Coordinates of C-alpha atoms and ligand atoms in Angstrom, one line a residue:
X1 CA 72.6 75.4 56.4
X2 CA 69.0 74.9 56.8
X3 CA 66.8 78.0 55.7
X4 CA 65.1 76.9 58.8
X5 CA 61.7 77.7 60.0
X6 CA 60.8 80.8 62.5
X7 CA 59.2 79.8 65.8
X8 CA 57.4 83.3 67.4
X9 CA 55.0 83.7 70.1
X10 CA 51.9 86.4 70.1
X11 CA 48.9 86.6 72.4
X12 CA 45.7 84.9 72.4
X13 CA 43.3 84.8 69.2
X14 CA 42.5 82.9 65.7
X15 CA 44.6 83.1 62.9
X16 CA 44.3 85.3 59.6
X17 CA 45.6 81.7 57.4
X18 CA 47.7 79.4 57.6
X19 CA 47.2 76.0 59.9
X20 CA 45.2 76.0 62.8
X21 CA 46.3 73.9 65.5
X22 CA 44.3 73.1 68.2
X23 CA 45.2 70.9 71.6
X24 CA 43.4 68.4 73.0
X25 CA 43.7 66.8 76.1
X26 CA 43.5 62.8 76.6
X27 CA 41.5 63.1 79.5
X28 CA 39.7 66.3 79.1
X29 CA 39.4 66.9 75.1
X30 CA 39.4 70.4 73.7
X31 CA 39.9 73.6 76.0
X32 CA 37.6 76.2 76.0
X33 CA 39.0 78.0 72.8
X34 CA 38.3 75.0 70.8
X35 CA 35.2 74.1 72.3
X36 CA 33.9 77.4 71.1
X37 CA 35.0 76.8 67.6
X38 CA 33.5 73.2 67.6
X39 CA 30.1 74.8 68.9
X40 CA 30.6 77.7 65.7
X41 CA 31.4 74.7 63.3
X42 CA 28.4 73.0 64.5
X43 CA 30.1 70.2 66.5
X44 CA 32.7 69.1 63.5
X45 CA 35.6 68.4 65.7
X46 CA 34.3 66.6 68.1
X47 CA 32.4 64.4 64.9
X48 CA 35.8 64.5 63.2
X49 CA 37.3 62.9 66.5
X50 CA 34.9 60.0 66.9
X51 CA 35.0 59.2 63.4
X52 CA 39.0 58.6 63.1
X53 CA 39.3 57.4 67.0
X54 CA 41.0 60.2 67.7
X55 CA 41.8 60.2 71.6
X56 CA 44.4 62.9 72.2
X57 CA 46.9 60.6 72.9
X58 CA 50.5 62.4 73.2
X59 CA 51.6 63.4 69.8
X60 CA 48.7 61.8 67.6
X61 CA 47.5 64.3 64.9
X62 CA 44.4 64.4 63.1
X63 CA 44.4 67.0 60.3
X64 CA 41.2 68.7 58.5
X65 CA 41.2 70.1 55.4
X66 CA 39.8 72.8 54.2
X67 CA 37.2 73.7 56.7
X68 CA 33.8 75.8 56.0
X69 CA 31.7 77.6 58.5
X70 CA 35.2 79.3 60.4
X71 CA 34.5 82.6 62.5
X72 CA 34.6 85.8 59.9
X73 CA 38.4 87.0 60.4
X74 CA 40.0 83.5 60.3
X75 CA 40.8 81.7 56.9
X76 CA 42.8 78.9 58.4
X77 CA 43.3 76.6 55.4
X78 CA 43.4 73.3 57.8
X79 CA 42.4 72.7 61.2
X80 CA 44.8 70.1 63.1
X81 CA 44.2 68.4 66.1
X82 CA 47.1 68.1 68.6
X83 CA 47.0 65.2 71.4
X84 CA 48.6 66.4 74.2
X85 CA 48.4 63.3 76.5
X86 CA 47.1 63.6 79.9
X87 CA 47.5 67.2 81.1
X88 CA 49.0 65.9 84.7
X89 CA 51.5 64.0 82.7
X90 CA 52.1 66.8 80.5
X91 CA 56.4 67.7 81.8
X92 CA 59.1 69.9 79.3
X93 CA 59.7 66.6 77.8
X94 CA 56.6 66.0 76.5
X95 CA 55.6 69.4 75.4
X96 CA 58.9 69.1 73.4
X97 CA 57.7 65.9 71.8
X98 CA 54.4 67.0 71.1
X99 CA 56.1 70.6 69.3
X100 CA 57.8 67.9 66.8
X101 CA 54.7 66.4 66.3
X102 CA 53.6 69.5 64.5
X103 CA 56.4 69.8 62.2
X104 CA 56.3 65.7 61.6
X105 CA 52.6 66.3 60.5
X106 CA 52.6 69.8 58.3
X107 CA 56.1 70.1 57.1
X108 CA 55.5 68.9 53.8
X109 CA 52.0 68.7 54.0
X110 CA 52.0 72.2 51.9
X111 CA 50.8 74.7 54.6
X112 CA 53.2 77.3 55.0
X113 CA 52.1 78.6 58.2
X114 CA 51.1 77.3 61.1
X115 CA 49.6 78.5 64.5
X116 CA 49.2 76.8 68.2
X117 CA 46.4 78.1 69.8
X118 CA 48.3 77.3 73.4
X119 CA 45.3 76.8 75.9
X120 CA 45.6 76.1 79.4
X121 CA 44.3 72.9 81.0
X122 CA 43.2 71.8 84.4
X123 CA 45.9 70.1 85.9
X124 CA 48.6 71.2 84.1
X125 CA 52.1 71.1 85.9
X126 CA 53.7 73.4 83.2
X127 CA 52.2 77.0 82.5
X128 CA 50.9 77.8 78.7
X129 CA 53.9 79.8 78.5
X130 CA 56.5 77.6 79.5
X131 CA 54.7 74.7 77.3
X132 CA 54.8 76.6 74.3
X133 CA 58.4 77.2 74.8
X134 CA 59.1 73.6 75.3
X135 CA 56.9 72.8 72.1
X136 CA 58.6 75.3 69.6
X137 CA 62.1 73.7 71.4
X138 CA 60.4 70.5 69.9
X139 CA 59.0 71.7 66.6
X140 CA 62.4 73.3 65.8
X141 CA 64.3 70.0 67.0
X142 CA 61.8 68.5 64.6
X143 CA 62.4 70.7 61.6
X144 CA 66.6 69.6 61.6
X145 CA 67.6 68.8 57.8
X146 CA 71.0 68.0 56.1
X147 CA 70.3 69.2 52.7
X148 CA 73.8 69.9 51.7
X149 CA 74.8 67.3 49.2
X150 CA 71.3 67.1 47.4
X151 CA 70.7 68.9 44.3
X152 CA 67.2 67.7 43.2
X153 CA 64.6 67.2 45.6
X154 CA 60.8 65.8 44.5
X155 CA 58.3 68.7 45.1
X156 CA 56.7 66.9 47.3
X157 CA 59.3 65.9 49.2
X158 CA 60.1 69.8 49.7
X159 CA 59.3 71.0 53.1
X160 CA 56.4 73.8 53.0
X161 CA 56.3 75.4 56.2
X162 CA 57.9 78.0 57.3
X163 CA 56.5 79.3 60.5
X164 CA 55.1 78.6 63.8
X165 CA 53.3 80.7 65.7
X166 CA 52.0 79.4 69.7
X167 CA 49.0 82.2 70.6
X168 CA 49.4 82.1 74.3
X169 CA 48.9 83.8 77.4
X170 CA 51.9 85.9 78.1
X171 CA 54.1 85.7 75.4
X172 CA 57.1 87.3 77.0
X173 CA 57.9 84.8 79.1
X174 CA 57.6 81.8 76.6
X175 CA 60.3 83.9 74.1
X176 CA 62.4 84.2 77.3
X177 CA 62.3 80.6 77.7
X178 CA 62.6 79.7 74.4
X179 CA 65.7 81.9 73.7
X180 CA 67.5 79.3 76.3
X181 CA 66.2 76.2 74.3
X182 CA 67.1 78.1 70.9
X183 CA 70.6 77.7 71.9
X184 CA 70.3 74.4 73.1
X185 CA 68.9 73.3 69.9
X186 CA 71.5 75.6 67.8
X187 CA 74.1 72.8 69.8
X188 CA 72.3 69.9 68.7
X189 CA 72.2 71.1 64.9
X190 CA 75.9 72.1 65.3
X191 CA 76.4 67.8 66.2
X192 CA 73.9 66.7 64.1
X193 CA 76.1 69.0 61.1
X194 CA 79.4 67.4 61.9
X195 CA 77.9 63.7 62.5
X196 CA 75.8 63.5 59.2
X197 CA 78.7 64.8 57.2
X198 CA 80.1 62.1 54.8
X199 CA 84.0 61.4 56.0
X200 CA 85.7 62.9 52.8
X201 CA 84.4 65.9 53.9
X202 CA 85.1 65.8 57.7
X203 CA 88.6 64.7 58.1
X204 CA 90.3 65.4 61.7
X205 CA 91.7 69.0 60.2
X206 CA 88.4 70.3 58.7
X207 CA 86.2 69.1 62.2
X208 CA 89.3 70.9 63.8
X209 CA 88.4 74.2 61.8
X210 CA 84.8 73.9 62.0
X211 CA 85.4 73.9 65.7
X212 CA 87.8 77.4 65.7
X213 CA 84.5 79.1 64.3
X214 CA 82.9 78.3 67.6
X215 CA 85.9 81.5 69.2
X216 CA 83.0 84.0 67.7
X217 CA 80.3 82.4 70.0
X218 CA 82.5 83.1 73.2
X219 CA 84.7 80.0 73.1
X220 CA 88.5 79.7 73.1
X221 CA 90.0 77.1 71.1
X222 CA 93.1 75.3 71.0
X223 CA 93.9 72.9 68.3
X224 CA 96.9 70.8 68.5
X225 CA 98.2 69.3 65.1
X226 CA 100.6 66.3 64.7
X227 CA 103.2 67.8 65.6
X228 CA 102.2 68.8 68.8
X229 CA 101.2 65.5 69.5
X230 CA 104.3 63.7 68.4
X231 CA 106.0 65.4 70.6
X232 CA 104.0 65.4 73.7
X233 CA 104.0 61.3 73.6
X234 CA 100.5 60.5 72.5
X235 CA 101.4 57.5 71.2
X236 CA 98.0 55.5 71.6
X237 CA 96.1 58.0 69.5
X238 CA 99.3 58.5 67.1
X239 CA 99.1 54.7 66.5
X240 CA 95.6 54.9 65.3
X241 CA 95.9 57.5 62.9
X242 CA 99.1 56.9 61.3
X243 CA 97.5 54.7 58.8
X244 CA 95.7 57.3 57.4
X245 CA 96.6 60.4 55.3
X246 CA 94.5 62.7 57.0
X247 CA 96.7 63.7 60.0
X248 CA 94.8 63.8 63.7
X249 CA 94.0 66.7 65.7
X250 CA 93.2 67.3 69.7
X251 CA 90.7 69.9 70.1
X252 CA 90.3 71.9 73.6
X253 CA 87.3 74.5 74.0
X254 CA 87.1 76.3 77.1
X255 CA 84.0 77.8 78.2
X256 CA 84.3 80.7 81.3
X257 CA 80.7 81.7 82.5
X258 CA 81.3 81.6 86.4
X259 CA 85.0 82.8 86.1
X260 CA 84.4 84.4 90.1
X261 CA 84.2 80.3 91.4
X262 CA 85.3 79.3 94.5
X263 CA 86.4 76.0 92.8
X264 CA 88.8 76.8 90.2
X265 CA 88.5 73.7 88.4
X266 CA 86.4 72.8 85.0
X267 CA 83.8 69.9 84.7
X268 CA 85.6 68.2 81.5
X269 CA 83.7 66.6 78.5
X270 CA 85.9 64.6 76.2
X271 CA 84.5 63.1 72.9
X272 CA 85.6 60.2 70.7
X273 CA 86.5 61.9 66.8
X274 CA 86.9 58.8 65.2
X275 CA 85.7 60.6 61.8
X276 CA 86.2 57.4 60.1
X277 CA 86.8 53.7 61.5
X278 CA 87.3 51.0 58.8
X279 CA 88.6 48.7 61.4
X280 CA 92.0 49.5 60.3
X281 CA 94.0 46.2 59.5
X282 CA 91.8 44.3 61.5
X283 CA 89.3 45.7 58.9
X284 CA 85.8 45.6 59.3
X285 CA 83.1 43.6 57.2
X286 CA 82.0 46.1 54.4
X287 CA 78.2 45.6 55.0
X288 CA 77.5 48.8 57.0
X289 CA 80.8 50.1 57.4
X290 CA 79.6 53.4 56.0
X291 CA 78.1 54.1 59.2
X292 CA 81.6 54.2 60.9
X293 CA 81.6 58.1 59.2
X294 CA 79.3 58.5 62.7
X295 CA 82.3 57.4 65.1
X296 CA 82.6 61.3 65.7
X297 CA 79.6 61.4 67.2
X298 CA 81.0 61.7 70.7
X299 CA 83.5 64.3 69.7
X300 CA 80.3 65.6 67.9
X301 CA 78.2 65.9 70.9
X302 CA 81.2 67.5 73.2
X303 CA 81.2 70.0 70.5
X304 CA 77.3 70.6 70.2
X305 CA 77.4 70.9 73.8
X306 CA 80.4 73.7 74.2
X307 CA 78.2 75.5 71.4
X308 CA 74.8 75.1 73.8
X309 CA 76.5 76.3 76.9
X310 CA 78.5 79.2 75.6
X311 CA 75.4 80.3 73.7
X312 CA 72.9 80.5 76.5
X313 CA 75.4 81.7 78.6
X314 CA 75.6 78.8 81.3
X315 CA 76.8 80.0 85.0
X316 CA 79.7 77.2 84.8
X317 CA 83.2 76.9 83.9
X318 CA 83.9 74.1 81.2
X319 CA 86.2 72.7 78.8
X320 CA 85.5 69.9 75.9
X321 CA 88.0 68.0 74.5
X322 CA 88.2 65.9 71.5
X323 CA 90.3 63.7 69.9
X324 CA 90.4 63.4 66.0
X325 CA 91.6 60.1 64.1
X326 CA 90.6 58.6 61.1
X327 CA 91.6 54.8 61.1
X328 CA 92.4 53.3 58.2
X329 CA 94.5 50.5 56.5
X330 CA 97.7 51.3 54.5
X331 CA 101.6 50.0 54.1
X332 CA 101.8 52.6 57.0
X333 CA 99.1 51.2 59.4
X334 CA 99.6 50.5 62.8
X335 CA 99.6 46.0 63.2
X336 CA 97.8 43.5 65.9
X337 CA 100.3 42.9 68.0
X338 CA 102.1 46.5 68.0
X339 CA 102.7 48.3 71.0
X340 CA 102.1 51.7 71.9
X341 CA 103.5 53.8 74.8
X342 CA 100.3 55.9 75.8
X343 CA 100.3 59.9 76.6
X344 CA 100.2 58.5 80.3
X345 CA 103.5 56.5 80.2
X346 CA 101.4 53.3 80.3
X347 CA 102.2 50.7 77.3
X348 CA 99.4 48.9 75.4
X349 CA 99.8 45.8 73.0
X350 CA 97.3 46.4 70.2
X351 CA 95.9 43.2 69.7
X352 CA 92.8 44.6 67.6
X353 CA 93.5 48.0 65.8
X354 CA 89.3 48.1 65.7
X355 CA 89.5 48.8 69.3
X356 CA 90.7 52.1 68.5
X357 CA 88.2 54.8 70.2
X358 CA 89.5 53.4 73.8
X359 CA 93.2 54.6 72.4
X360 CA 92.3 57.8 71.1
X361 CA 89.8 58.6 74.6
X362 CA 93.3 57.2 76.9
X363 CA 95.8 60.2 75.9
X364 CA 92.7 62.2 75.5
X365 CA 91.7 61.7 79.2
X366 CA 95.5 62.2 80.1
X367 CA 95.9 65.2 78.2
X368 CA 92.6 66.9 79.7
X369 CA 93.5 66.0 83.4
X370 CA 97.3 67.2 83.0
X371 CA 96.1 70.3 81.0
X372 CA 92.8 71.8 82.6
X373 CA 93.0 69.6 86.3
X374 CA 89.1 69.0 86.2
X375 CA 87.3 67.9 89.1
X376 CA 85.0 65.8 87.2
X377 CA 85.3 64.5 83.7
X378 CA 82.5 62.9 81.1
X379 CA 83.3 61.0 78.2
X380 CA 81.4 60.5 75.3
X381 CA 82.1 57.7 72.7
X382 CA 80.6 55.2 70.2
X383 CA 82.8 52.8 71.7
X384 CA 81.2 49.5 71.5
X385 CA 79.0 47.3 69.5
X386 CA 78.5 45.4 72.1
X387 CA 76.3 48.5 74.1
X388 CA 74.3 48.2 70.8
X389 CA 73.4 44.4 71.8
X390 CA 72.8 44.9 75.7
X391 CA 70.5 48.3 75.6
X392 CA 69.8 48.8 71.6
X393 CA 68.7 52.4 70.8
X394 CA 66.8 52.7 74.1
X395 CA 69.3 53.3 76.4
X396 CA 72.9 54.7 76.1
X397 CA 75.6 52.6 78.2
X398 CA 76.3 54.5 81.9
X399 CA 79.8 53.9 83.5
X400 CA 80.8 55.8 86.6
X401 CA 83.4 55.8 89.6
X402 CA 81.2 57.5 91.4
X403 CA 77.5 57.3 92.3
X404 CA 76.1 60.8 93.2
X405 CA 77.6 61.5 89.6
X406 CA 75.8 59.0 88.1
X407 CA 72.8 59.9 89.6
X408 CA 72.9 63.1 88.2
X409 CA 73.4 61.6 84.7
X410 CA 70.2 59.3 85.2
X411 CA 68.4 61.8 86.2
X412 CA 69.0 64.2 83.5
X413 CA 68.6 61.5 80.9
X414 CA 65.0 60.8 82.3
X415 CA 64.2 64.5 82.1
X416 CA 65.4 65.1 78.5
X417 CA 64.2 61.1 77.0
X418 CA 68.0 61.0 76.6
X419 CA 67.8 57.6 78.8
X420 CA 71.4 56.0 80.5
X421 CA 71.0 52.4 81.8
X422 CA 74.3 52.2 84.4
X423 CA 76.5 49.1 83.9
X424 CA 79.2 47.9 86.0
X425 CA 82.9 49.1 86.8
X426 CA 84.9 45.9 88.6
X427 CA 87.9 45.0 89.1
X428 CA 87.6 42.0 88.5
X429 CA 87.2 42.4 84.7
X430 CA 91.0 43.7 84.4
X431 CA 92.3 40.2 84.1
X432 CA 90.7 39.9 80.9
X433 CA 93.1 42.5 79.1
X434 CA 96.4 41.5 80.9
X435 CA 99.1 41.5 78.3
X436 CA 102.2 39.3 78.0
X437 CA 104.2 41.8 77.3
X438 CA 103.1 45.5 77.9
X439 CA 100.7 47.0 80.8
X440 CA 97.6 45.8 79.2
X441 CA 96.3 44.6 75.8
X442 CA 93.4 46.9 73.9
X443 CA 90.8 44.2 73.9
X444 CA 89.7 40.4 75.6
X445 CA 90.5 37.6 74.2
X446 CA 86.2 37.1 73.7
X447 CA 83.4 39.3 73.1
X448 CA 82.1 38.7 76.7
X449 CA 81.5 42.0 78.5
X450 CA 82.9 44.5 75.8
X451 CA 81.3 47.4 77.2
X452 CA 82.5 46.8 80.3
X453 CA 86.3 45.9 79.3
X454 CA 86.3 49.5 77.1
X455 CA 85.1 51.0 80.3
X456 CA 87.6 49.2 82.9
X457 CA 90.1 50.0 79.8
X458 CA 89.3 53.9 80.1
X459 CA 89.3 53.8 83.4
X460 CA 93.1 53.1 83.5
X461 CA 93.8 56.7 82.4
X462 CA 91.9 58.4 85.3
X463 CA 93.7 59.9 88.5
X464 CA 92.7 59.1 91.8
X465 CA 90.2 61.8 92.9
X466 CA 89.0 62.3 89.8
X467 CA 85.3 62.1 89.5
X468 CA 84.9 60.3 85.9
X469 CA 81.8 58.9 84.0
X470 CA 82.2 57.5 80.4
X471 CA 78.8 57.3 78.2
X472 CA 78.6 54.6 75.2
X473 CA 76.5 56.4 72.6
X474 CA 76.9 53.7 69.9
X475 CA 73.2 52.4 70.1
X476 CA 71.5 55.8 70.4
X477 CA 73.2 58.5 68.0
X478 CA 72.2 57.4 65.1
X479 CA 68.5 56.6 64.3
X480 CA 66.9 54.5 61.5
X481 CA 63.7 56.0 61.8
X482 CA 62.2 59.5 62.0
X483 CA 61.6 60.0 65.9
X484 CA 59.3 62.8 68.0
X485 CA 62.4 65.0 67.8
X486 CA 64.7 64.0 65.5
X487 CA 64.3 62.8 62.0
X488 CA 66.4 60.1 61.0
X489 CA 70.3 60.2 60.8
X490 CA 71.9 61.9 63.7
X491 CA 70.3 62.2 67.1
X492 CA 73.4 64.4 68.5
X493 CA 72.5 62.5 72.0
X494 CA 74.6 63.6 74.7
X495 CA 74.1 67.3 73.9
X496 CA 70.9 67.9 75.4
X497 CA 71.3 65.0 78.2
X498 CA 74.6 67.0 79.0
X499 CA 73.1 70.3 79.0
X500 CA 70.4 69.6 81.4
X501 CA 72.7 67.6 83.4
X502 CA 75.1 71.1 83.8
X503 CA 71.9 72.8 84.3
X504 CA 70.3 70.8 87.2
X505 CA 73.2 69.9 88.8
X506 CA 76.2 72.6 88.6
X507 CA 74.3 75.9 88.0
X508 CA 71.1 74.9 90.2
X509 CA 73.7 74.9 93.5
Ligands
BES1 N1 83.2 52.3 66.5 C1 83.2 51.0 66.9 C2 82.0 50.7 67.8 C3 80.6 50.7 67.1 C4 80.1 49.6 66.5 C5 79.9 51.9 67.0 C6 78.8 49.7 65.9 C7 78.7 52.0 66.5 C8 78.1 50.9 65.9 C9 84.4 50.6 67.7 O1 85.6 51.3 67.3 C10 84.7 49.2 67.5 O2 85.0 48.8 66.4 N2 84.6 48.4 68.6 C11 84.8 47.0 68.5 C12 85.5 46.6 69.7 C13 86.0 45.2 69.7 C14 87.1 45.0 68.6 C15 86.6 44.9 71.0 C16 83.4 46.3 68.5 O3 82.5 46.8 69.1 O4 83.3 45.3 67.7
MN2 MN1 86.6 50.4 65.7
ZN3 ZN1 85.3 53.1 66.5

């Protein structure tokens, strides 16, 4: 939907126009190809620096206009400094950060083109090539807009720029690279497209659809309607959505790209789709509730992810999974106190129907372990406010059954900046949602530990020998604020955590 901007790589040299970025490093200032500029501009970078305490700090900018005095076959309309940070802290993560830095600083700053003159630095654990792969991943994360619904735009407010351009050193292998992180970031877009769209739009049947588009990109997809569910017993996610007139869906992708495996069995992702959560008749307060169109966002990521793997061509076999609800009040609602005979045979008492997300994820973990038989599964889910209070947008919530697994998920959180914090699975939470009268209730009777009772609550749908890990997302999909590599709205979090995670620790062995 977005025209979006071109990203290329070309070897070494100045620019005809455009924006001339330049790096510098925190601890050793401009490389050589800017220090020859400097010296042919008589010194004004290195006056420009001082003068606006300009340290090359990681993603800092200092932007100078219209410069006089530049070598004869470069017209760069603006010379922009880049910090780069300290060049032995310089990792992928980084690079990426600072790439979005560049699009955060010229997008609308009316230059059209810009170009990275990629140098090397001493120290350096990343070569210029793979850097300027991890910086265009960056730039383009960067450059993610959801201009569907607006019709007039202040000029000003337009983005200008259109092109990036990294000079570097072997451009080959930075395309290679960045033709991986192209599809990585054509995931994320993908999420950040279903999660930003308003819930009139994205009922459970359209997110369905926009999901059977993804068979061109190498992934097969079944959708099952209400029907189909009806009669296969979900009743927990049946109950959610029968308030609404938008009728649910259960979504599988399958993904085959290592179909000679000695282990037969998928990994499993399965998102929430709540696409939207009024609370249903225990209804929510209306201050904020418009958020609740991002209750997807789990189902989102799943998606974005599928899209990512199938489209670099990961060496795994996978399947995603989501289930689609919209929960809403009506004369047809489901009632506190109802109760529900889940996908699984086991019966919950629905003592709050805004607990909803942990009764569409039950019959969706049933369904995806009596369907696919996955040795491990993820789930993905804004299930609780109450992850919002503990970690806030820092952090999303980590639950696991086992800890090699959740390892692996740390890990691959700290490499993308797509940080877990691990919380406790115990029995001795279960007490809290015994029920009178069914197997267990949907919530406790307090607030205490909520993230923790959704996660023992989950946890109640997963076989023995299942390796299982659920990830609250509710703090860290949606952000406020423009970040390095996401302006504000939807993060699609999950998609790149899950995608390195796949990388490093299924493909690598
Ligand atoms: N979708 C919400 C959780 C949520 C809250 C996500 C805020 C993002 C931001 C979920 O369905 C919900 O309503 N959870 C309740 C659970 C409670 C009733 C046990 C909550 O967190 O209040
Ligand atoms: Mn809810
Ligand atoms: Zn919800």
């Amino acid at each position: 939907m977005n025209p979006g901007m071109k990203f290329v790589f070309d070897e070494p040299g100045l620019p005809q126009t455009g924006a001339l970025v330049l790096l510098v490093a925190q601890n050793l200032g401009l490389g050589p190809a800017g220090r020859d500029l400097d010296a042919a501009l008589g010194g004004m970078l290195e006056r420009a620096m001082k003068a606006a305490r300009f340290s090359g700090k990681a993603e800092e900018t200092l932007c100078l206009l219209a410069p006089a005095g530049l070598p004869d076959a470069c017209a760069a309309d603006r010379i922009v400094l880049l910090g780069l940070g300290r060049t032995e802290a310089l990792e992928a993560r980084t690079a990426a950060q600072t790439g979005g830095a560049v699009v955060a600083a010229l997008e609308t700053s009316g230059a059209e083109q810009a170009t990275v003159l990629m140098e090397t630095f001493d120290g350096m654990a990343l070569s210029a090539a793979e850097a300027a792969a991890e910086m265009a991943f960056g730039a383009r994360l960067r450059s993610y807009r959801f201009d569907r619904y607006r019709t007039q735009e202040k000029p000003d407010k337009q983005p200008t720029l259109t092109r990036i351009a990294w000079h570097v050193a072997y451009p080959a292998t930075a395309r290679n690279r960045f033709s991986h992180l192209d599809a990585v970031a054509d995931g994320v877009f993908l999420t950040r497209d279903l999660v930003s769209e308003p819930a009139n739009v994205l009922t459970p049947a359209v997110f369905a659809d926009r999901c059977r588009s993804l068979e061109s990109r190498g992934l097969a997809v079944t959708v099952l309607d209400e029907a189909a569910l009806a009669a296969m017993g979900a009743g927990a996610l049946m109950g959610v959505a029968q308030g609404s007139v938008n009728p649910p869906r259960l979504v599988i992708l399958t993904y085959k790209g290592d179909p000679e495996a000695d282990d037969p069995r998928p990994l499993a992702f399965v998102g929430k789709g709540v696409t939207f959560d009024s609370g249903g008749i225990s209804i929510k307060p209306a201050s904020g509730m418009e958020d609740m169109k991002w209750d997807m966002a789990g189902a989102g990521a799943v998606v974005g992810l599928m899209a990512a793997l199938a489209g670099r061509k990961a060496r795994i076999n996978a399947v995603g999974l989501v289930g689609l609800v919209e929960n809403m009040p009506s004369g047809a609602a489901q009632r506190p106190g109802d109760v529900v005979t889940s996908l699984s045979g086991q019966t919950i008492e629905v003592i709050n129907t805004d607990a909803e997300g942990r009764l569409v994820l039950a019959d969706a973990l049933t369904h995806v372990q009596n369907a696919c038989s996955p040795h491990t599964v993820i789930d993905v889910a804004t299930l609780t406010g109450a992850v919002v209070v503990a970690l806030g947008s820092e952090h999303a919530g980590l639950f696991a059954n086992d800890d090699s697994l959740a390892a692996q998920l740390v890990a691959a959180g700290q490499r993308t900046g797509e940080r877990l914090w691990r919380l406790p699975l115990d029995e001795a939470y279960d007490k809290e949602i015994r029920s009178d009268i069914a197997d267990m209730k949907n919530v406790a009777a307090n607030r205490n530990a909520g993230s923790i009772i959704g996660a023992q609550f989950l946890q109640r749908f997963i076989k023995d020998g299942v390796r299982w890990a659920h990830i609250d997302i509710a703090g860290t999909t949606w952000s406020k604020k423009d970040t390095a590599l996401t302006p504000k709205g939807s993060t699609a979090f999950g998609v790149r955590l899950l995608e390195r995670f796949v990388a490093d620790s299924w493909e690598a062995s």
